PDB file of C-alpha atoms in Angstrom:
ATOM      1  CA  UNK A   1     -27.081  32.479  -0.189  1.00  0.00           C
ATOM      2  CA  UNK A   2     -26.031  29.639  -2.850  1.00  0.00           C
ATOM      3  CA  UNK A   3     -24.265  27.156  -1.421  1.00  0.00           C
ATOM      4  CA  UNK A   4     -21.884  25.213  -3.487  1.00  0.00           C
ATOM      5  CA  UNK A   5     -23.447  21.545  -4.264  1.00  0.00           C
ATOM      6  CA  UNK A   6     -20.054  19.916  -3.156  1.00  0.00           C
ATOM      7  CA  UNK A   7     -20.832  21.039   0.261  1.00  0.00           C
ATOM      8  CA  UNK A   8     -24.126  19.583   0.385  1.00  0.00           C
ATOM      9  CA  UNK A   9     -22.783  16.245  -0.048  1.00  0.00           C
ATOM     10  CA  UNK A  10     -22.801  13.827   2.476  1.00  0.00           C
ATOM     11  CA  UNK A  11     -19.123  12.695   3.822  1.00  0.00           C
ATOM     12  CA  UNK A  12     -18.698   8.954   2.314  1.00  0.00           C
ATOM     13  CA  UNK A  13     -18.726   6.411   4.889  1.00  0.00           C
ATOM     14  CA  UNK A  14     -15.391   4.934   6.142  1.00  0.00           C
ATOM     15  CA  UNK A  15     -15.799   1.095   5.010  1.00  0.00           C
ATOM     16  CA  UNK A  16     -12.320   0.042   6.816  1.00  0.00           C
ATOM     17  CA  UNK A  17      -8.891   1.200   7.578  1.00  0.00           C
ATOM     18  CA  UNK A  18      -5.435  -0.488   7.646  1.00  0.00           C
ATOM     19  CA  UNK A  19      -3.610  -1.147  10.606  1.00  0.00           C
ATOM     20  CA  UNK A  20      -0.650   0.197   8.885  1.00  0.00           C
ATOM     21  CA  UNK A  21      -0.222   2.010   5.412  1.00  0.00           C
ATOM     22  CA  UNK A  22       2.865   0.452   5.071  1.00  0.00           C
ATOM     23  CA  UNK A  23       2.926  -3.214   4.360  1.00  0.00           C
ATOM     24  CA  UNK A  24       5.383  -6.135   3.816  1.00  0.00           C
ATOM     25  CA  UNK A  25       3.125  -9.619   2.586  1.00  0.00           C
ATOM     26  CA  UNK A  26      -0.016  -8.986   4.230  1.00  0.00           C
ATOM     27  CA  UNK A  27      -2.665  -6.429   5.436  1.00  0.00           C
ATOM     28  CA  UNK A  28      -4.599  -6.355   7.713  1.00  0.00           C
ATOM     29  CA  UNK A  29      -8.167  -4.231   7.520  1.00  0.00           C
ATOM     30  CA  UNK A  30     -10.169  -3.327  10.283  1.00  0.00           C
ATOM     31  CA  UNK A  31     -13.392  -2.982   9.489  1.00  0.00           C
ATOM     32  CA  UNK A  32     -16.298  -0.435  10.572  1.00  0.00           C
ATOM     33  CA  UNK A  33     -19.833  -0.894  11.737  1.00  0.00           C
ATOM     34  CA  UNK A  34     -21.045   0.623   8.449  1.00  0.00           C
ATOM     35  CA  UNK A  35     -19.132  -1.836   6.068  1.00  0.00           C
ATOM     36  CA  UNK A  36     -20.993  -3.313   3.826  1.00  0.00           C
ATOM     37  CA  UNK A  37     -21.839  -7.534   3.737  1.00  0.00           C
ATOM     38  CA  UNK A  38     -19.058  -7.952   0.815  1.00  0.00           C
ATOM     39  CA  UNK A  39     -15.446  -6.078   0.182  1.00  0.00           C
ATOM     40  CA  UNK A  40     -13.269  -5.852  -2.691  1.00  0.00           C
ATOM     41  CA  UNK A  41     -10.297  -4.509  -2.980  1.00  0.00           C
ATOM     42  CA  UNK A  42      -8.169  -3.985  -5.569  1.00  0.00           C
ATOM     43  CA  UNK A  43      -4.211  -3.120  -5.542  1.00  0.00           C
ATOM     44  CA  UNK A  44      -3.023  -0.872  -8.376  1.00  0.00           C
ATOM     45  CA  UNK A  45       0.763  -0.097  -8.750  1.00  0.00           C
ATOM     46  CA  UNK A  46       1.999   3.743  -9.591  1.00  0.00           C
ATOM     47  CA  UNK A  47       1.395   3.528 -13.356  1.00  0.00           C
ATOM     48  CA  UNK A  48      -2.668   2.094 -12.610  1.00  0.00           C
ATOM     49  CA  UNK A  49      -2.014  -1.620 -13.531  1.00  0.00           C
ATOM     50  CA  UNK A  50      -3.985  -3.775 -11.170  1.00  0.00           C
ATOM     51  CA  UNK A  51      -1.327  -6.052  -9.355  1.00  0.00           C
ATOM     52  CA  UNK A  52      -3.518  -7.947  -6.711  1.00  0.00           C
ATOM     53  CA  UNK A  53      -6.846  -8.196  -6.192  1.00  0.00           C
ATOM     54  CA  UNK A  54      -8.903  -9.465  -3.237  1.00  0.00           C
ATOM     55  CA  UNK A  55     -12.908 -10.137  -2.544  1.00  0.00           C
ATOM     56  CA  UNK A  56     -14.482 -11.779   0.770  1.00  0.00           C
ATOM     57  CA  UNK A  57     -17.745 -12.096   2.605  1.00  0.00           C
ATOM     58  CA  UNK A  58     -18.270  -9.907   5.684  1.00  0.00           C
ATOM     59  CA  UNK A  59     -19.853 -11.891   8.669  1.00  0.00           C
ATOM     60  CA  UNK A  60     -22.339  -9.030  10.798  1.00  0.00           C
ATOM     61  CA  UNK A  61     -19.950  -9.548  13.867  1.00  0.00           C
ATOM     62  CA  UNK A  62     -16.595  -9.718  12.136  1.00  0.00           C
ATOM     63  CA  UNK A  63     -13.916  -6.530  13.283  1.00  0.00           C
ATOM     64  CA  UNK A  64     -11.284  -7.418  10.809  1.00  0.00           C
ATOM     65  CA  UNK A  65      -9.274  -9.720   8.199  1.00  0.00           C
ATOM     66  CA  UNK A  66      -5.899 -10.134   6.736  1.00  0.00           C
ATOM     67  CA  UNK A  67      -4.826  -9.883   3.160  1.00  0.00           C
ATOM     68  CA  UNK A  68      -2.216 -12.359   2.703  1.00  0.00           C
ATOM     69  CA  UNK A  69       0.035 -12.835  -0.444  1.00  0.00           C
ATOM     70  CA  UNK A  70       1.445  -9.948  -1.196  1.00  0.00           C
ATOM     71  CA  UNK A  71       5.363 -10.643  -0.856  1.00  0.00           C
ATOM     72  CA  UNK A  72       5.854 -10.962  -4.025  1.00  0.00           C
ATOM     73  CA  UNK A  73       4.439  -7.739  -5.126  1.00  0.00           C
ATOM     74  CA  UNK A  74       7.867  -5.614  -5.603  1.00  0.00           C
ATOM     75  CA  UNK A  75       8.717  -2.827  -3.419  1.00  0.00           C
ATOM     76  CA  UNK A  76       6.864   0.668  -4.049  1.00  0.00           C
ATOM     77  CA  UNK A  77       4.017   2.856  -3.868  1.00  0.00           C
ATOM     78  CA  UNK A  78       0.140   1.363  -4.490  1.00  0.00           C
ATOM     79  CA  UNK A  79      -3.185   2.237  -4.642  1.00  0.00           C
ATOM     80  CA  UNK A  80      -5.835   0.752  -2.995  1.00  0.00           C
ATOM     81  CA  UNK A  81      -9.335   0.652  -4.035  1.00  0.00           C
ATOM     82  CA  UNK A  82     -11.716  -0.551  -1.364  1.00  0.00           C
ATOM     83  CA  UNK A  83     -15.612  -1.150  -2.225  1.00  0.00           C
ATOM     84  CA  UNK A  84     -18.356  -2.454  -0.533  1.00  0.00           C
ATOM     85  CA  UNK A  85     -22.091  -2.000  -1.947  1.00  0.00           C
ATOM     86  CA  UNK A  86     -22.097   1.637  -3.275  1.00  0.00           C
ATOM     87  CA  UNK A  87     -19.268   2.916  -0.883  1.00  0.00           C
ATOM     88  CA  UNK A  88     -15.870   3.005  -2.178  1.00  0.00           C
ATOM     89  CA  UNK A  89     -12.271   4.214  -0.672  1.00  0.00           C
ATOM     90  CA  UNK A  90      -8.994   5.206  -1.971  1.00  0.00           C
ATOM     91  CA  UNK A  91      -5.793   4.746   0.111  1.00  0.00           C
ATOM     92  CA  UNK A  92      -1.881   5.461  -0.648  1.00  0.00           C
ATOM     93  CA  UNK A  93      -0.113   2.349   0.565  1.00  0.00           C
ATOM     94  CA  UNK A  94       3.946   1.424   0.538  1.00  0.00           C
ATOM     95  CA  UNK A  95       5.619  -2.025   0.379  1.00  0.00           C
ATOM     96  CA  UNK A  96       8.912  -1.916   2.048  1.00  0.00           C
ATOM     97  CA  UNK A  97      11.501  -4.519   2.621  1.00  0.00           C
TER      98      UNK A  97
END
């Protein structure tokens, strides 16, 4: 039996998730065991232009940080690109009023 390479892929590793995908200035990330010693993330509006972006050191022993700054961003949908070392994430975020 062949199996399909996709499948033999490892799963990426989860490098952080958002307390909330929907956001109004600020976000706030908390971060796994696996993330790497440096993030950057990048904000991208629908059309792909980058409209914030973000980069910070990650202490060993540090759960989370906050992304502040974003109220003037206008309201909508986003992209955000999250990478540390050679793992990288996509998530669909919303600012609201």
């Amino acid at each position: 039996m062949i199996i399909p390479e996709s499948k033999t892929e490892k799963p990426s590793m989860m490098l952080a998730k958002l307390k909330s995908l929907v956001f109004i200035d600020t976000l706030i990330f908390e971060l796994s065991d696996a993330t790497a010693s440096s993030l950057r993330a990048v904000l991208k509006d629908d059309k792909g232009k980058v409209c914030s972006m973000f980069e910070t050191e990650v202490e060993p022993a540090q759960k989370s940080f906050c992304w502040n700054g974003l109220n003037d961003l206008p309201y909508g949908v986003y992209t955000l690109e999250l990478s540390g070392g050679k793992e990288e994430q996509l998530m669909r975020l919303v600012k609201r009023i």
